[in-house]
Amino acid sequence: ISLTKELLHPLRLSLGRMRVTNGLRDLEKNKEVGGREGSMHLYGRAVDLIPLDTTMEKVYEWCKLNLKTKIRELLHEYPNSKNEHIHLAGVLQTGENQNIRIKS
């Protein structure tokens, strides 16, 4: 719930509709798509998304400005390819170290 409530809902309210292309996945699927060991997708704490009403760049910049203190990872992955998406992982939980990876 916190991923949706704290990250995705505010993002949608500000920038419009998003298509979630990847969310919770098991170990087999994670390996199949080249996911990292320990990926937040394995715990239902990450999504890959594609904006439907705006650009990837606007989503990335909005997240960087508005969600930085809440997220673990923000990545603009595979720009200008058919696999281009925004990877968003968090929400930071009580006592959890902030291990932010933000890059485009």
PDB file of C-alpha atoms in Angstrom:
ATOM      1  CA  ILE A   1       0.000   0.000   0.000  1.00  0.00           C
ATOM      2  CA  SER A   2       2.731   2.505   0.844  1.00  0.00           C
ATOM      3  CA  LEU A   3       4.304   2.247  -2.624  1.00  0.00           C
ATOM      4  CA  THR A   4       0.969   3.111  -4.188  1.00  0.00           C
ATOM      5  CA  LYS A   5      -0.103   5.655  -1.571  1.00  0.00           C
ATOM      6  CA  GLU A   6       3.219   7.413  -1.048  1.00  0.00           C
ATOM      7  CA  LEU A   7       4.725   7.305  -4.558  1.00  0.00           C
ATOM      8  CA  LEU A   8       2.399   6.303  -7.365  1.00  0.00           C
ATOM      9  CA  HIS A   9      -0.728   8.187  -6.318  1.00  0.00           C
ATOM     10  CA  PRO A  10       0.997  11.597  -5.948  1.00  0.00           C
ATOM     11  CA  LEU A  11       2.818  10.994  -9.239  1.00  0.00           C
ATOM     12  CA  ARG A  12      -0.433  10.226 -11.054  1.00  0.00           C
ATOM     13  CA  LEU A  13      -2.206  13.237  -9.550  1.00  0.00           C
ATOM     14  CA  SER A  14       0.587  15.531 -10.726  1.00  0.00           C
ATOM     15  CA  LEU A  15       1.499  14.075 -14.127  1.00  0.00           C
ATOM     16  CA  GLY A  16      -1.358  11.861 -15.247  1.00  0.00           C
ATOM     17  CA  ARG A  17      -1.746   8.211 -16.053  1.00  0.00           C
ATOM     18  CA  MET A  18       1.117   5.705 -15.826  1.00  0.00           C
ATOM     19  CA  ARG A  19       1.318   2.156 -17.142  1.00  0.00           C
ATOM     20  CA  VAL A  20       3.015  -0.174 -14.663  1.00  0.00           C
ATOM     21  CA  THR A  21       4.945  -2.664 -16.761  1.00  0.00           C
ATOM     22  CA  ASN A  22       6.613  -4.553 -13.934  1.00  0.00           C
ATOM     23  CA  GLY A  23       5.920  -4.877 -10.236  1.00  0.00           C
ATOM     24  CA  LEU A  24       6.217  -7.832  -7.881  1.00  0.00           C
ATOM     25  CA  ARG A  25       8.095 -10.712  -9.426  1.00  0.00           C
ATOM     26  CA  ASP A  26       9.450 -14.059  -8.266  1.00  0.00           C
ATOM     27  CA  LEU A  27      13.095 -15.169  -8.413  1.00  0.00           C
ATOM     28  CA  GLU A  28      12.631 -16.934 -11.754  1.00  0.00           C
ATOM     29  CA  LYS A  29      11.060 -13.912 -13.455  1.00  0.00           C
ATOM     30  CA  ASN A  30      13.674 -11.625 -11.885  1.00  0.00           C
ATOM     31  CA  LYS A  31      16.482 -13.699 -13.417  1.00  0.00           C
ATOM     32  CA  GLU A  32      14.650 -13.889 -16.751  1.00  0.00           C
ATOM     33  CA  VAL A  33      14.453 -10.088 -17.059  1.00  0.00           C
ATOM     34  CA  GLY A  34      18.021  -9.533 -15.814  1.00  0.00           C
ATOM     35  CA  GLY A  35      17.014  -8.137 -12.413  1.00  0.00           C
ATOM     36  CA  ARG A  36      19.575  -7.637  -9.675  1.00  0.00           C
ATOM     37  CA  GLU A  37      19.923 -10.057  -6.774  1.00  0.00           C
ATOM     38  CA  GLY A  38      17.977  -8.523  -3.902  1.00  0.00           C
ATOM     39  CA  SER A  39      15.857  -6.417  -6.270  1.00  0.00           C
ATOM     40  CA  MET A  40      13.056  -4.473  -4.612  1.00  0.00           C
ATOM     41  CA  HIS A  41      10.736  -6.120  -7.189  1.00  0.00           C
ATOM     42  CA  LEU A  42      11.143  -9.374  -5.236  1.00  0.00           C
ATOM     43  CA  TYR A  43       9.480  -7.745  -2.229  1.00  0.00           C
ATOM     44  CA  GLY A  44       6.762  -5.817  -4.056  1.00  0.00           C
ATOM     45  CA  ARG A  45       8.576  -2.559  -3.343  1.00  0.00           C
ATOM     46  CA  ALA A  46       9.445  -1.486  -6.902  1.00  0.00           C
ATOM     47  CA  VAL A  47       7.668  -0.696 -10.141  1.00  0.00           C
ATOM     48  CA  ASP A  48       8.706  -0.008 -13.684  1.00  0.00           C
ATOM     49  CA  LEU A  49       6.413   2.419 -15.402  1.00  0.00           C
ATOM     50  CA  ILE A  50       5.732   4.251 -18.622  1.00  0.00           C
ATOM     51  CA  PRO A  51       3.943   7.609 -18.580  1.00  0.00           C
ATOM     52  CA  LEU A  52       0.870   7.845 -20.786  1.00  0.00           C
ATOM     53  CA  ASP A  53       0.166  11.586 -20.507  1.00  0.00           C
ATOM     54  CA  THR A  54       3.666  13.097 -20.358  1.00  0.00           C
ATOM     55  CA  THR A  55       7.328  12.330 -21.087  1.00  0.00           C
ATOM     56  CA  MET A  56       9.807  10.082 -19.322  1.00  0.00           C
ATOM     57  CA  GLU A  57      11.980  13.111 -18.642  1.00  0.00           C
ATOM     58  CA  LYS A  58       9.160  14.973 -16.879  1.00  0.00           C
ATOM     59  CA  VAL A  59       8.358  11.946 -14.725  1.00  0.00           C
ATOM     60  CA  TYR A  60      12.008  11.461 -13.821  1.00  0.00           C
ATOM     61  CA  GLU A  61      12.513  15.131 -12.885  1.00  0.00           C
ATOM     62  CA  TRP A  62       9.249  15.294 -10.929  1.00  0.00           C
ATOM     63  CA  CYS A  63      10.190  12.187  -8.927  1.00  0.00           C
ATOM     64  CA  LYS A  64      13.679  13.522  -8.278  1.00  0.00           C
ATOM     65  CA  LEU A  65      12.281  16.810  -6.952  1.00  0.00           C
ATOM     66  CA  ASN A  66       9.226  15.556  -5.083  1.00  0.00           C
ATOM     67  CA  LEU A  67       9.990  12.025  -3.904  1.00  0.00           C
ATOM     68  CA  LYS A  68      13.727  12.059  -3.202  1.00  0.00           C
ATOM     69  CA  THR A  69      13.342  11.728   0.569  1.00  0.00           C
ATOM     70  CA  LYS A  70      10.955   8.775   0.219  1.00  0.00           C
ATOM     71  CA  ILE A  71      12.562   6.551  -2.404  1.00  0.00           C
ATOM     72  CA  ARG A  72      15.406   4.072  -2.541  1.00  0.00           C
ATOM     73  CA  GLU A  73      15.884   4.053  -6.299  1.00  0.00           C
ATOM     74  CA  LEU A  74      14.936   6.232  -9.239  1.00  0.00           C
ATOM     75  CA  LEU A  75      16.272   5.187 -12.628  1.00  0.00           C
ATOM     76  CA  HIS A  76      15.477   6.216 -16.187  1.00  0.00           C
ATOM     77  CA  GLU A  77      16.386   2.960 -17.860  1.00  0.00           C
ATOM     78  CA  TYR A  78      17.093   2.171 -21.515  1.00  0.00           C
ATOM     79  CA  PRO A  79      16.388   5.675 -22.910  1.00  0.00           C
ATOM     80  CA  ASN A  80      15.336   5.806 -26.555  1.00  0.00           C
ATOM     81  CA  SER A  81      14.701   2.067 -26.804  1.00  0.00           C
ATOM     82  CA  LYS A  82      11.603  -0.113 -26.863  1.00  0.00           C
ATOM     83  CA  ASN A  83      12.351  -1.062 -23.228  1.00  0.00           C
ATOM     84  CA  GLU A  84      12.570   2.530 -21.952  1.00  0.00           C
ATOM     85  CA  HIS A  85      10.940   2.995 -18.544  1.00  0.00           C
ATOM     86  CA  ILE A  86      11.183   4.665 -15.151  1.00  0.00           C
ATOM     87  CA  HIS A  87      12.178   2.363 -12.285  1.00  0.00           C
ATOM     88  CA  LEU A  88      10.920   3.564  -8.916  1.00  0.00           C
ATOM     89  CA  ALA A  89      11.660   1.733  -5.653  1.00  0.00           C
ATOM     90  CA  GLY A  90      10.887   2.559  -2.050  1.00  0.00           C
ATOM     91  CA  VAL A  91       9.204   3.561   0.188  1.00  0.00           C
ATOM     92  CA  LEU A  92      11.868   3.905   2.851  1.00  0.00           C
ATOM     93  CA  GLN A  93      10.756   2.097   5.982  1.00  0.00           C
ATOM     94  CA  THR A  94      11.466   3.006   9.595  1.00  0.00           C
ATOM     95  CA  GLY A  95      15.068   2.221  10.471  1.00  0.00           C
ATOM     96  CA  GLU A  96      16.017   1.460   6.882  1.00  0.00           C
ATOM     97  CA  ASN A  97      19.151   3.105   5.518  1.00  0.00           C
ATOM     98  CA  GLN A  98      18.587   5.395   2.603  1.00  0.00           C
ATOM     99  CA  ASN A  99      20.436   3.672  -0.212  1.00  0.00           C
ATOM    100  CA  ILE A 100      19.404   5.910  -3.071  1.00  0.00           C
ATOM    101  CA  ARG A 101      20.389   5.206  -6.640  1.00  0.00           C
ATOM    102  CA  ILE A 102      19.273   8.089  -8.789  1.00  0.00           C
ATOM    103  CA  LYS A 103      20.518   8.192 -12.346  1.00  0.00           C
ATOM    104  CA  SER A 104      19.362   8.595 -15.885  1.00  0.00           C
TER     105      SER A 104
END
